[in-house]
Coordinates of C-alpha atoms and ligand atoms in Angstrom, one line a residue:
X936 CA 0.0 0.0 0.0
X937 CA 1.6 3.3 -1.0
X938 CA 0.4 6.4 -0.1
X939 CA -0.9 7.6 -3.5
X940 CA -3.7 4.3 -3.6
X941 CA -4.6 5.1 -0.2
X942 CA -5.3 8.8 -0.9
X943 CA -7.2 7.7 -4.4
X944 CA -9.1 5.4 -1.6
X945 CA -10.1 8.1 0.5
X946 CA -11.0 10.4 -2.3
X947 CA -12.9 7.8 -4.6
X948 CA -14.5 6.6 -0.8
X949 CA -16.0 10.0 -0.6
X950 CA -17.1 10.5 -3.8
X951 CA -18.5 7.2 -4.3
X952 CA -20.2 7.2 -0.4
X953 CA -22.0 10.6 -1.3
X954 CA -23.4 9.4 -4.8
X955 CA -24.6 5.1 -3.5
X956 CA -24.7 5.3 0.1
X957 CA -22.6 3.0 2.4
X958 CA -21.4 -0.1 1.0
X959 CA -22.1 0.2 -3.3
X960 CA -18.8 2.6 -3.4
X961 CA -16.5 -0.3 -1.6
X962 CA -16.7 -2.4 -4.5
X963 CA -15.6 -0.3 -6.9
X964 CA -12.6 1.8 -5.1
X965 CA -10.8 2.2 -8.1
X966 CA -9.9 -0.9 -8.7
X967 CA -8.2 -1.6 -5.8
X968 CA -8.6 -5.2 -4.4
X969 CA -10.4 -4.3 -0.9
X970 CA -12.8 -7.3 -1.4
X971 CA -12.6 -8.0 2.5
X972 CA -14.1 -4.4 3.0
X973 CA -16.6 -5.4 0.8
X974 CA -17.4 -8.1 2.2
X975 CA -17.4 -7.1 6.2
X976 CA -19.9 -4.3 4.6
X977 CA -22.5 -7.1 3.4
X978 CA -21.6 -9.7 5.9
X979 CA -24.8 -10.6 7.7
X980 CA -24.5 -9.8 11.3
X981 CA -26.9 -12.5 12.5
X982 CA -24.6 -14.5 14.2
X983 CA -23.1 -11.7 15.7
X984 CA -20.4 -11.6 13.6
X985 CA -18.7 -8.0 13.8
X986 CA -19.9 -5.9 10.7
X987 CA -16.9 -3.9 10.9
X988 CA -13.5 -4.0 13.2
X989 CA -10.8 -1.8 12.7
X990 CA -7.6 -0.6 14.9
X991 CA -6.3 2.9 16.5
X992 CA -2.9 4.0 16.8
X993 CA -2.2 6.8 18.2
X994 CA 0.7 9.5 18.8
X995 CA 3.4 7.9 17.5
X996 CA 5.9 10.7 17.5
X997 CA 8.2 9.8 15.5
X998 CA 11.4 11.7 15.7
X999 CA 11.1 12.2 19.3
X1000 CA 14.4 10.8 20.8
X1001 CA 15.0 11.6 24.4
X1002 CA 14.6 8.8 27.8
X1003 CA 11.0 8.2 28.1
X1004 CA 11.7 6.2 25.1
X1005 CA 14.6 6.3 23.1
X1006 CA 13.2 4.4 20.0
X1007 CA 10.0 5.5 19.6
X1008 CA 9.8 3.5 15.6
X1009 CA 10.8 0.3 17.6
X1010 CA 8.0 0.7 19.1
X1011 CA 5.5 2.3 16.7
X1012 CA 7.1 -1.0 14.8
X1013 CA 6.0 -2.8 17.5
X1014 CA 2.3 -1.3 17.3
X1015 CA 1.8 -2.6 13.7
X1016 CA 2.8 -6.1 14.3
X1017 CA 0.1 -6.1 17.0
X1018 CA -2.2 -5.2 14.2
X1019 CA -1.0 -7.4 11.6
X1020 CA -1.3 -9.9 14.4
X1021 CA -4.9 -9.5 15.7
X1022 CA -5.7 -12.7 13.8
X1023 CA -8.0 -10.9 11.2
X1024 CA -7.1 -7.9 8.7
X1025 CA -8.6 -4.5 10.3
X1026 CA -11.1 -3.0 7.9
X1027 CA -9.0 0.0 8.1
X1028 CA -6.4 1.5 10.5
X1029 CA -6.6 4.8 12.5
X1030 CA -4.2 7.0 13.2
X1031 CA -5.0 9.7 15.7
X1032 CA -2.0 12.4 15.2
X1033 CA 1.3 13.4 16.5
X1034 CA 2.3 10.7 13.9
X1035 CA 5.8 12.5 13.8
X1036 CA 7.2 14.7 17.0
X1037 CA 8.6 17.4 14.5
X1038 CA 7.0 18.1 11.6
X1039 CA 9.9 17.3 9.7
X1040 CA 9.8 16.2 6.0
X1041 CA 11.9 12.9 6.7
X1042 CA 9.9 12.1 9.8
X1043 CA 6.5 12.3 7.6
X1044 CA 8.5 9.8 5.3
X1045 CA 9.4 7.8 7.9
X1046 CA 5.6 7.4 9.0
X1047 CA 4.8 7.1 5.7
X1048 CA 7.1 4.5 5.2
X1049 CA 5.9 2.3 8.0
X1050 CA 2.5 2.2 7.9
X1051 CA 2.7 0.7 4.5
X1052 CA 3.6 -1.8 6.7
X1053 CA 0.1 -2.4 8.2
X1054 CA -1.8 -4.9 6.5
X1055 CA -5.4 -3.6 5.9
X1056 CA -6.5 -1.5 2.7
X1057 CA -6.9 1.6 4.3
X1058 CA -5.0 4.0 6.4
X1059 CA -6.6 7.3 8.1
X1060 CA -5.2 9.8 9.5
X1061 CA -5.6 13.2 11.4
X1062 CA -2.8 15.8 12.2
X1063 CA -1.5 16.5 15.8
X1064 CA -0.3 19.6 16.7
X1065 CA 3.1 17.9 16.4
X1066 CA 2.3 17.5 12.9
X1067 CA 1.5 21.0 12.4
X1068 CA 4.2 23.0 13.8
X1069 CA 5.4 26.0 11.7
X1070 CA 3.1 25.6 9.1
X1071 CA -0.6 24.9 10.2
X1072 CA -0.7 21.4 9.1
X1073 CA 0.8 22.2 5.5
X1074 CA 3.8 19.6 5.5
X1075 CA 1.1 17.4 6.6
X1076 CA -1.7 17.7 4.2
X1077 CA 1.0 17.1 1.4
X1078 CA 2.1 13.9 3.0
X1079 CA -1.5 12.5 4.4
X1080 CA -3.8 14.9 3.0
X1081 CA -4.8 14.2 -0.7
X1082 CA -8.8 13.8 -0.8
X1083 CA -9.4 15.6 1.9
X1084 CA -11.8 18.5 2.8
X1085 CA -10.5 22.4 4.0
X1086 CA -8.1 22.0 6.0
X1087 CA -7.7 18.1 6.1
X1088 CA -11.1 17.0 7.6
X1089 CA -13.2 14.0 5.8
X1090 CA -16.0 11.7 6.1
X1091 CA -16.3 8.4 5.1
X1092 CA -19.4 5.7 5.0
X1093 CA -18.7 1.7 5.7
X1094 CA -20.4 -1.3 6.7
X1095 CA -23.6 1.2 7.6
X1096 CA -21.5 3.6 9.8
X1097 CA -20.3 6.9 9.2
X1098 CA -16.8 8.1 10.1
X1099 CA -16.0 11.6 10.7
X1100 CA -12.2 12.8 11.0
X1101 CA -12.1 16.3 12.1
X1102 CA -8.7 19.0 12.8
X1103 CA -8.6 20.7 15.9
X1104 CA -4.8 21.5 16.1
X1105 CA -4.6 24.0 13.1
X1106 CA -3.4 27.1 15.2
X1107 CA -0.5 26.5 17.7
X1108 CA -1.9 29.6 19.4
X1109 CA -5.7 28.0 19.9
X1110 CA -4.9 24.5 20.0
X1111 CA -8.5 22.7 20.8
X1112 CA -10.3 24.5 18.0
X1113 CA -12.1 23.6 15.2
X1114 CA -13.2 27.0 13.5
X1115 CA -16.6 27.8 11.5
X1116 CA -15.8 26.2 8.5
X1117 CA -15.1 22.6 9.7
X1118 CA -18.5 22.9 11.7
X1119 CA -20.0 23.9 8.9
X1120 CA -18.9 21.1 7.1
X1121 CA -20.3 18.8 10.0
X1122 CA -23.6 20.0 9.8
X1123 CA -23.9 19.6 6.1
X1124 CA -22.7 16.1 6.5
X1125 CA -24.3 14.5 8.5
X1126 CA -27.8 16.4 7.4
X1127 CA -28.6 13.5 5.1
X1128 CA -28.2 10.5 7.6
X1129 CA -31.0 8.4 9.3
X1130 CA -30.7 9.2 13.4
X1131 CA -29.9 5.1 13.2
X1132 CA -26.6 5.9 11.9
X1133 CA -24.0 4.7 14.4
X1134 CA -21.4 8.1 14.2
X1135 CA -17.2 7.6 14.6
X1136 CA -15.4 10.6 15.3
X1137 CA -11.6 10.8 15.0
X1138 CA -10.0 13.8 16.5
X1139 CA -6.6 14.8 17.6
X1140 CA -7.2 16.7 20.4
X1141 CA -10.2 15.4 23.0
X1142 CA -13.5 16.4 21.8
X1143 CA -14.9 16.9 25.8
X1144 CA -13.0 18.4 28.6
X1145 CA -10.6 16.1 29.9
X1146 CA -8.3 18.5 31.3
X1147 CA -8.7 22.3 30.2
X1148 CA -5.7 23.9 31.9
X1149 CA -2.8 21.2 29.7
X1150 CA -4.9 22.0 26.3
X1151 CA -6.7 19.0 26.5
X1152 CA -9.8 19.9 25.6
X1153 CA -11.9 21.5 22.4
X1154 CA -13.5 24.7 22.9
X1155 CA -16.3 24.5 19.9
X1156 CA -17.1 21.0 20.6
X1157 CA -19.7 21.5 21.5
X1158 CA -21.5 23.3 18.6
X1159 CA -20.2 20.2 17.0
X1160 CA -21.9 17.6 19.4
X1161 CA -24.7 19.1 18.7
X1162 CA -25.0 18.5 15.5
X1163 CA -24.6 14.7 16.7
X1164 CA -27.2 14.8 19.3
X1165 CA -30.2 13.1 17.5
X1166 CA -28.2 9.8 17.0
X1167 CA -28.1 6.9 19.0
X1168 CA -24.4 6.0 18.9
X1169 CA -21.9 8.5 19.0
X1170 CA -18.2 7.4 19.5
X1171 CA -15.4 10.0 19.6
X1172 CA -11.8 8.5 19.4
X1173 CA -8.8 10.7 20.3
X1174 CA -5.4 10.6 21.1
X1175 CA -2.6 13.5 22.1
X1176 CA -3.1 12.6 25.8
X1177 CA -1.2 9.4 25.6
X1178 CA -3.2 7.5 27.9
X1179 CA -6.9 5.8 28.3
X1180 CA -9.3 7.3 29.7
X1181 CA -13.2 7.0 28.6
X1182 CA -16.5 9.3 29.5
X1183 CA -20.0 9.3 28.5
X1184 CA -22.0 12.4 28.3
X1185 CA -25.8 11.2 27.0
X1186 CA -25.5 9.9 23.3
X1187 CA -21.6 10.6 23.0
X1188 CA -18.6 8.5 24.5
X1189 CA -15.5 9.5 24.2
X1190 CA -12.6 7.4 24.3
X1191 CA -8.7 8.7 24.7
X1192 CA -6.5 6.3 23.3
X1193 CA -3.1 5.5 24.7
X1194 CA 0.2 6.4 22.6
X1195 CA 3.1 4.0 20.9
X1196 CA 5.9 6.7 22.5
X1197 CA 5.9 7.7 25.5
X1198 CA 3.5 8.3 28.6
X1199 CA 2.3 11.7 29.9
X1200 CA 0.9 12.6 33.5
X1201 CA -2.4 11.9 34.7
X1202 CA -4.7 15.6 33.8
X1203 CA -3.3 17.9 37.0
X1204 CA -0.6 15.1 37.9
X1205 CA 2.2 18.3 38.1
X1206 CA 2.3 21.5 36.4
X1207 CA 2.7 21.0 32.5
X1208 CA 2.2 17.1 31.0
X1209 CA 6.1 16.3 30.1
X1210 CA 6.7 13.0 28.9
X1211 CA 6.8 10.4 32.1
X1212 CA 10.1 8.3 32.2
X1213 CA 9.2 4.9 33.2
X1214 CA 11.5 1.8 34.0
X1215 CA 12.2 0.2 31.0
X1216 CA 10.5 -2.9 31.2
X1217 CA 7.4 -1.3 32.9
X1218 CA 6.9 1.0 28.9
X1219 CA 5.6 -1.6 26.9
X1220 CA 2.5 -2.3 29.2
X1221 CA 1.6 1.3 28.7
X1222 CA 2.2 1.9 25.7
X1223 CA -0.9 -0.1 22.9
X1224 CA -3.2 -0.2 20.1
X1225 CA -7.2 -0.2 20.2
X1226 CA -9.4 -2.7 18.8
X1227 CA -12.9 -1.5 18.1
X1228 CA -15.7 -3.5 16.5
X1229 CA -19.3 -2.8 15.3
X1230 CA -22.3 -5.2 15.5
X1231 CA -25.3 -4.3 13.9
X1232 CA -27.8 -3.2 16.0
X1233 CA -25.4 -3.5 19.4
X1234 CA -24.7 -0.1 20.6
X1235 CA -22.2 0.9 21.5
X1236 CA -19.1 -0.2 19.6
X1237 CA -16.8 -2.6 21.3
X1238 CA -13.2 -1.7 22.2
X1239 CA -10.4 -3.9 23.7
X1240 CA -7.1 -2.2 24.7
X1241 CA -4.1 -4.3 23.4
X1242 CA -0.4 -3.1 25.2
X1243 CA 2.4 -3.8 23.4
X1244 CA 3.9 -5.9 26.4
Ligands
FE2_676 FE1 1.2 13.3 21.4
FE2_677 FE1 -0.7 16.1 20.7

């Protein structure tokens, strides 16, 4: 999988999902072979077979090189062998930002490089603000961006669920933010879609208030929930925090995946959230992917925490 099929994937996904509906466009990506995808869409759920499982990664940071964790693609290496060892190939794979620490162009190629690695047919991706540093996400969008919407938001449809991938870490100076024009483009999208619709949102940055004074937090969320409200399953999946943590306000859970790099403190656990050193042996339990699954008419989704120890 290079990163020009996967960006044709994402753009012919979109296209195709907003002229036929959910799972028509998967069978004719482009060619691409992504016949399990089109099967898990029209696999019947009666036995309670999962309609759709795919896997989170989260915050991989690569270039960061100091002693919380010295080899931080080690272990974001480590984090895609747990996926390509799950037993079954993800529908897709999410990545939830601060894929590189730097910005730079050779750690974008780097990530680039390794998640080609991953076996499933799709790849998606949101920025962190470590991914936007200096430029607003520019460096980014020409790396992960192609098919994308504004400033590197998107929406996708599969196996009857509808995923939204949204940019909040645009502006260094308003981290947590996800301006007028991306809310805009959340209303619109999600105007066509039956209440039934189980919703996935992908975010950098958490989309409730997990800890206000460290940035962890979005401050137009939520205008954005609110577009959401009138559906039955809303899942929000995030990362920057680099730990688990899970809340459920009404309709909405939000989930706050862990990191392949490094830990950070507990939300108030010291003054500013610096990476947390820990004994060598004690990183890897940590440090993990997500599993998450989707069975028709079971709500929520299911998630299982896997740590790379
Ligand atoms: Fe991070
Ligand atoms: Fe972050």
């Amino acid at each position: 999988m290079s990163g020009d099929p996967r960006a044709m994937s994402r753009r012919q996904l979109i296209r195709h999902t907003a002229w036929f509906g959910a799972a028509v466009g998967f069978a004719v990506c482009g060619g691409e072979v992504i016949s399990h995808v089109a099967g898990a869409a029209e696999a019947p759920s009666a036995a309670g077979r999962p309609a759709l499982r795919f896997a989170q990664i989260s915050d991989s940071h690569l270039g960061f090189a100091d002693e919380a964790n010295h080899d931080v693609a080690a272990t974001f290496g480590q984090a895609i062998d747990r996926i390509n060892n799950l037993g079954y190939t993800p529908d897709f794979v999410i990545h939830t930002g601060d894929l590189t620490h730097l910005s730079t162009p050779d750690q974008f190629d780097q990530v680039k490089q390794m998640v080609t690695g991953l076996r499933t047919s799709h790849v998606f991706t949101v920025p962190g603000e470590h991914d936007s540093i200096d430029d607003a996400g520019q460096k980014y969008r020409n790396a992960f961006g192609a098919g994308t919407r504004g400033d590197g938001w998107y929406s996708f449809d599969i196996a009857g669920v509808h995923v939204i991938a949204l940019v909040n870490t645009l502006n260094m100076d308003k981290l947590g933010h996800l301006g007028v024009e991306q809310l805009e483009f959340i209303e619109k999208d999600v105007a066509r879609l039956s209440s039934d619709t189980p919703i996935i949102v992908m975010s950098h940055i958490p989309l409730f208030a997990m800890y206000p004074d460290w940035g962890w937090a979005t401050d137009d969320a939520a205008r954005a929930l609110g577009y959401l409200r009138r559906f039955s399953s809303v899942t929000c999946l995030n990362g920057h925090v680099h730990q688990l943590f899970s809340k459920t306000e009404g309709n909405v859970t939000f989930y706050s995946g862990t990191t392949t790099a490094y830990p950070l403190p507990r939300p108030g656990d010291g003054p500013t959230p610096k990476p947390v050193t820990l004994p060598a042996r004690q990183l890897g339990a940590v440090l993990g992917i997500r599993e998450v699954s989707y069975t028709r008419a079971q709500h929520p989704l299911a998630l299982k925490e896997r740590s790379l120890q």
